[in-house]
Amino acid sequence: MQKLKKDERLLLLKFVCAFAWADLEVKASERALVTKLVSKLELDADEKEQVQQWLKTPPRAEEVDPNRIPRAHRALFLDTARQMIAVDGEIDDAERENLDLLEQRLQRALDEALGTTLGRVALADDREAHQSAPPAVCASRLWKDGRPHWRRWQN
């Protein structure tokens, strides 16, 4: 996680906060995970305040486009998203759908970049490389019927 640049760290936290909002409420355990990540990422006061704003009001859909996630950190973002949706002990259908769609979108982007289905292998390799690293989040969603959805970035 320390390999993330400053803007990538904020992007990760933006995605984490977006996933915290997936079930339309941010629970205490989700706030605790965000606080833990903020501490690990050593954000300055302004950045911490921005993260607190995302916990009060979810980031806008256009701000959490999965295409903005650097390839080298996609597995980290996915792992952190998984951690966020599981931290409260409940994974509802919207959270599961958002995570599945994000993973599909990231795999499709890798497939397109590599011109083959090797993107799935590359994503798995990235995930394996980050298993010992703390999780990170990446997400892009649209609000539909009061729930966040990732479908906007699907082809």
PDB file of C-alpha atoms in Angstrom:
ATOM      1  CA  MET A   1       0.000   0.000   0.000  1.00  0.00           C
ATOM      2  CA  GLN A   2       2.960   2.267   0.600  1.00  0.00           C
ATOM      3  CA  LYS A   3       3.835   1.945  -3.102  1.00  0.00           C
ATOM      4  CA  LEU A   4       0.750   3.978  -3.983  1.00  0.00           C
ATOM      5  CA  LYS A   5       1.329   7.559  -5.061  1.00  0.00           C
ATOM      6  CA  LYS A   6      -0.547  10.295  -3.236  1.00  0.00           C
ATOM      7  CA  ASP A   7      -3.322  10.568  -5.856  1.00  0.00           C
ATOM      8  CA  GLU A   8      -3.628   6.753  -5.990  1.00  0.00           C
ATOM      9  CA  ARG A   9      -4.049   6.624  -2.210  1.00  0.00           C
ATOM     10  CA  LEU A  10      -6.930   9.061  -2.385  1.00  0.00           C
ATOM     11  CA  LEU A  11      -8.442   7.171  -5.301  1.00  0.00           C
ATOM     12  CA  LEU A  12      -8.274   3.973  -3.273  1.00  0.00           C
ATOM     13  CA  LEU A  13     -10.033   5.600  -0.337  1.00  0.00           C
ATOM     14  CA  LYS A  14     -12.620   7.078  -2.674  1.00  0.00           C
ATOM     15  CA  PHE A  15     -13.400   3.581  -3.939  1.00  0.00           C
ATOM     16  CA  VAL A  16     -13.435   2.198  -0.403  1.00  0.00           C
ATOM     17  CA  CYS A  17     -15.932   4.848   0.642  1.00  0.00           C
ATOM     18  CA  ALA A  18     -18.035   4.137  -2.456  1.00  0.00           C
ATOM     19  CA  PHE A  19     -18.213   0.483  -1.446  1.00  0.00           C
ATOM     20  CA  ALA A  20     -19.087   1.483   2.119  1.00  0.00           C
ATOM     21  CA  TRP A  21     -22.148   3.235   0.646  1.00  0.00           C
ATOM     22  CA  ALA A  22     -23.186   0.226  -1.500  1.00  0.00           C
ATOM     23  CA  ASP A  23     -25.918  -0.793   0.965  1.00  0.00           C
ATOM     24  CA  LEU A  24     -26.942   2.860   1.442  1.00  0.00           C
ATOM     25  CA  GLU A  25     -25.499   3.177   4.932  1.00  0.00           C
ATOM     26  CA  VAL A  26     -22.017   3.445   6.389  1.00  0.00           C
ATOM     27  CA  LYS A  27     -21.770   1.283   9.495  1.00  0.00           C
ATOM     28  CA  ALA A  28     -19.371   1.742  12.411  1.00  0.00           C
ATOM     29  CA  SER A  29     -17.247  -1.218  11.315  1.00  0.00           C
ATOM     30  CA  GLU A  30     -16.932   0.302   7.830  1.00  0.00           C
ATOM     31  CA  ARG A  31     -15.894   3.642   9.321  1.00  0.00           C
ATOM     32  CA  ALA A  32     -13.320   1.820  11.439  1.00  0.00           C
ATOM     33  CA  LEU A  33     -11.834   0.159   8.360  1.00  0.00           C
ATOM     34  CA  VAL A  34     -11.602   3.526   6.588  1.00  0.00           C
ATOM     35  CA  THR A  35      -9.930   5.040   9.656  1.00  0.00           C
ATOM     36  CA  LYS A  36      -7.425   2.176   9.703  1.00  0.00           C
ATOM     37  CA  LEU A  37      -6.639   2.699   6.012  1.00  0.00           C
ATOM     38  CA  VAL A  38      -6.278   6.461   6.469  1.00  0.00           C
ATOM     39  CA  SER A  39      -3.769   5.821   9.244  1.00  0.00           C
ATOM     40  CA  LYS A  40      -1.769   3.347   7.153  1.00  0.00           C
ATOM     41  CA  LEU A  41      -1.708   5.720   4.194  1.00  0.00           C
ATOM     42  CA  GLU A  42      -0.462   8.626   6.340  1.00  0.00           C
ATOM     43  CA  LEU A  43      -2.740  11.250   4.802  1.00  0.00           C
ATOM     44  CA  ASP A  44      -2.405  14.929   5.596  1.00  0.00           C
ATOM     45  CA  ALA A  45      -5.180  16.899   7.335  1.00  0.00           C
ATOM     46  CA  ASP A  46      -6.869  18.073   4.110  1.00  0.00           C
ATOM     47  CA  GLU A  47      -6.904  14.547   2.690  1.00  0.00           C
ATOM     48  CA  LYS A  48      -8.339  13.170   5.935  1.00  0.00           C
ATOM     49  CA  GLU A  49     -11.100  15.776   5.788  1.00  0.00           C
ATOM     50  CA  GLN A  50     -11.897  14.771   2.196  1.00  0.00           C
ATOM     51  CA  VAL A  51     -12.232  11.132   3.251  1.00  0.00           C
ATOM     52  CA  GLN A  52     -14.557  12.158   6.085  1.00  0.00           C
ATOM     53  CA  GLN A  53     -16.717  13.990   3.520  1.00  0.00           C
ATOM     54  CA  TRP A  54     -16.952  10.788   1.440  1.00  0.00           C
ATOM     55  CA  LEU A  55     -18.213   8.997   4.545  1.00  0.00           C
ATOM     56  CA  LYS A  56     -20.914  11.654   4.961  1.00  0.00           C
ATOM     57  CA  THR A  57     -21.846  11.834   1.271  1.00  0.00           C
ATOM     58  CA  PRO A  58     -20.790   9.171  -1.245  1.00  0.00           C
ATOM     59  CA  PRO A  59     -18.386  10.110  -4.024  1.00  0.00           C
ATOM     60  CA  ARG A  60     -20.079  10.936  -7.339  1.00  0.00           C
ATOM     61  CA  ALA A  61     -20.228   8.061  -9.833  1.00  0.00           C
ATOM     62  CA  GLU A  62     -17.971   9.776 -12.349  1.00  0.00           C
ATOM     63  CA  GLU A  63     -15.286  10.098  -9.668  1.00  0.00           C
ATOM     64  CA  VAL A  64     -15.019   6.332  -9.145  1.00  0.00           C
ATOM     65  CA  ASP A  65     -14.506   5.059 -12.676  1.00  0.00           C
ATOM     66  CA  PRO A  66     -12.703   1.670 -12.608  1.00  0.00           C
ATOM     67  CA  ASN A  67     -10.799   2.749 -15.714  1.00  0.00           C
ATOM     68  CA  ARG A  68      -8.863   5.169 -13.493  1.00  0.00           C
ATOM     69  CA  ILE A  69      -7.435   2.365 -11.364  1.00  0.00           C
ATOM     70  CA  PRO A  70      -3.779   1.826 -12.262  1.00  0.00           C
ATOM     71  CA  ARG A  71      -3.198  -1.659 -13.655  1.00  0.00           C
ATOM     72  CA  ALA A  72      -0.478  -2.366 -11.119  1.00  0.00           C
ATOM     73  CA  HIS A  73      -2.918  -1.768  -8.249  1.00  0.00           C
ATOM     74  CA  ARG A  74      -6.116  -3.379  -9.534  1.00  0.00           C
ATOM     75  CA  ALA A  75      -5.778  -6.458  -7.345  1.00  0.00           C
ATOM     76  CA  LEU A  76      -5.121  -4.271  -4.310  1.00  0.00           C
ATOM     77  CA  PHE A  77      -8.253  -2.239  -5.048  1.00  0.00           C
ATOM     78  CA  LEU A  78     -10.322  -5.413  -5.483  1.00  0.00           C
ATOM     79  CA  ASP A  79      -8.989  -6.941  -2.279  1.00  0.00           C
ATOM     80  CA  THR A  80      -9.795  -3.790  -0.339  1.00  0.00           C
ATOM     81  CA  ALA A  81     -13.291  -3.660  -1.829  1.00  0.00           C
ATOM     82  CA  ARG A  82     -13.792  -7.265  -0.710  1.00  0.00           C
ATOM     83  CA  GLN A  83     -12.633  -6.357   2.772  1.00  0.00           C
ATOM     84  CA  MET A  84     -15.012  -3.383   2.899  1.00  0.00           C
ATOM     85  CA  ILE A  85     -18.121  -5.312   1.912  1.00  0.00           C
ATOM     86  CA  ALA A  86     -17.337  -8.073   4.427  1.00  0.00           C
ATOM     87  CA  VAL A  87     -16.230  -5.957   7.386  1.00  0.00           C
ATOM     88  CA  ASP A  88     -19.736  -5.574   8.826  1.00  0.00           C
ATOM     89  CA  GLY A  89     -20.351  -9.325   8.727  1.00  0.00           C
ATOM     90  CA  GLU A  90     -23.112  -8.967   6.133  1.00  0.00           C
ATOM     91  CA  ILE A  91     -22.780  -8.999   2.367  1.00  0.00           C
ATOM     92  CA  ASP A  92     -26.033  -7.950   0.768  1.00  0.00           C
ATOM     93  CA  ASP A  93     -26.994  -8.505  -2.855  1.00  0.00           C
ATOM     94  CA  ALA A  94     -26.096  -4.951  -3.935  1.00  0.00           C
ATOM     95  CA  GLU A  95     -22.617  -5.215  -2.403  1.00  0.00           C
ATOM     96  CA  ARG A  96     -21.997  -8.597  -4.016  1.00  0.00           C
ATOM     97  CA  GLU A  97     -23.275  -7.373  -7.388  1.00  0.00           C
ATOM     98  CA  ASN A  98     -21.078  -4.277  -7.266  1.00  0.00           C
ATOM     99  CA  LEU A  99     -17.988  -6.308  -6.437  1.00  0.00           C
ATOM    100  CA  ASP A 100     -18.726  -8.868  -9.167  1.00  0.00           C
ATOM    101  CA  LEU A 101     -19.262  -6.131 -11.729  1.00  0.00           C
ATOM    102  CA  LEU A 102     -16.085  -4.325 -10.710  1.00  0.00           C
ATOM    103  CA  GLU A 103     -14.061  -7.518 -11.017  1.00  0.00           C
ATOM    104  CA  GLN A 104     -15.596  -8.249 -14.431  1.00  0.00           C
ATOM    105  CA  ARG A 105     -14.853  -4.707 -15.615  1.00  0.00           C
ATOM    106  CA  LEU A 106     -11.240  -4.867 -14.468  1.00  0.00           C
ATOM    107  CA  GLN A 107     -10.759  -8.264 -16.089  1.00  0.00           C
ATOM    108  CA  ARG A 108     -12.297  -7.009 -19.326  1.00  0.00           C
ATOM    109  CA  ALA A 109      -9.964  -3.998 -19.310  1.00  0.00           C
ATOM    110  CA  LEU A 110      -6.964  -6.295 -18.880  1.00  0.00           C
ATOM    111  CA  ASP A 111      -8.239  -8.616 -21.610  1.00  0.00           C
ATOM    112  CA  GLU A 112      -8.577  -5.658 -23.961  1.00  0.00           C
ATOM    113  CA  ALA A 113      -5.158  -4.288 -23.056  1.00  0.00           C
ATOM    114  CA  LEU A 114      -3.516  -7.656 -23.601  1.00  0.00           C
ATOM    115  CA  GLY A 115      -5.655  -8.545 -26.594  1.00  0.00           C
ATOM    116  CA  THR A 116      -6.560 -11.894 -25.058  1.00  0.00           C
ATOM    117  CA  THR A 117      -8.134 -13.599 -22.080  1.00  0.00           C
ATOM    118  CA  LEU A 118      -4.760 -13.424 -20.355  1.00  0.00           C
ATOM    119  CA  GLY A 119      -6.149 -10.455 -18.435  1.00  0.00           C
ATOM    120  CA  ARG A 120      -7.735 -12.913 -16.024  1.00  0.00           C
ATOM    121  CA  VAL A 121      -4.334 -14.483 -15.412  1.00  0.00           C
ATOM    122  CA  ALA A 122      -2.687 -11.070 -15.006  1.00  0.00           C
ATOM    123  CA  LEU A 123      -5.348  -9.957 -12.542  1.00  0.00           C
ATOM    124  CA  ALA A 124      -4.908 -13.179 -10.566  1.00  0.00           C
ATOM    125  CA  ASP A 125      -1.131 -12.647 -10.576  1.00  0.00           C
ATOM    126  CA  ASP A 126      -1.592  -9.058  -9.358  1.00  0.00           C
ATOM    127  CA  ARG A 127      -3.947 -10.264  -6.623  1.00  0.00           C
ATOM    128  CA  GLU A 128      -1.440 -12.885  -5.498  1.00  0.00           C
ATOM    129  CA  ALA A 129       1.308 -10.273  -5.338  1.00  0.00           C
ATOM    130  CA  HIS A 130      -0.845  -8.094  -3.071  1.00  0.00           C
ATOM    131  CA  GLN A 131      -2.196 -10.751  -0.725  1.00  0.00           C
ATOM    132  CA  SER A 132       0.154  -9.719   2.038  1.00  0.00           C
ATOM    133  CA  ALA A 133      -0.565  -6.047   1.471  1.00  0.00           C
ATOM    134  CA  PRO A 134      -3.461  -4.270   3.169  1.00  0.00           C
ATOM    135  CA  PRO A 135      -6.541  -4.049   0.964  1.00  0.00           C
ATOM    136  CA  ALA A 136      -7.554  -1.121  -1.150  1.00  0.00           C
ATOM    137  CA  VAL A 137     -10.708  -0.167  -2.948  1.00  0.00           C
ATOM    138  CA  CYS A 138     -11.720   0.753  -6.372  1.00  0.00           C
ATOM    139  CA  ALA A 139     -15.180   1.316  -7.612  1.00  0.00           C
ATOM    140  CA  SER A 140     -17.266   3.160 -10.103  1.00  0.00           C
ATOM    141  CA  ARG A 141     -20.942   3.205  -9.802  1.00  0.00           C
ATOM    142  CA  LEU A 142     -24.157   4.816 -10.856  1.00  0.00           C
ATOM    143  CA  TRP A 143     -27.064   5.319  -8.538  1.00  0.00           C
ATOM    144  CA  LYS A 144     -30.054   3.385  -9.797  1.00  0.00           C
ATOM    145  CA  ASP A 145     -33.222   2.812  -7.820  1.00  0.00           C
ATOM    146  CA  GLY A 146     -31.453   4.238  -4.770  1.00  0.00           C
ATOM    147  CA  ARG A 147     -28.596   1.747  -5.019  1.00  0.00           C
ATOM    148  CA  PRO A 148     -25.131   2.076  -6.527  1.00  0.00           C
ATOM    149  CA  HIS A 149     -24.505   0.129  -9.707  1.00  0.00           C
ATOM    150  CA  TRP A 150     -21.366  -0.524 -11.729  1.00  0.00           C
ATOM    151  CA  ARG A 151     -23.034  -1.236 -15.034  1.00  0.00           C
ATOM    152  CA  ARG A 152     -22.126   2.109 -16.605  1.00  0.00           C
ATOM    153  CA  TRP A 153     -18.631   0.888 -17.462  1.00  0.00           C
ATOM    154  CA  GLN A 154     -19.659  -2.458 -18.876  1.00  0.00           C
ATOM    155  CA  ASN A 155     -19.470  -2.816 -22.645  1.00  0.00           C
TER     156      ASN A 155
END
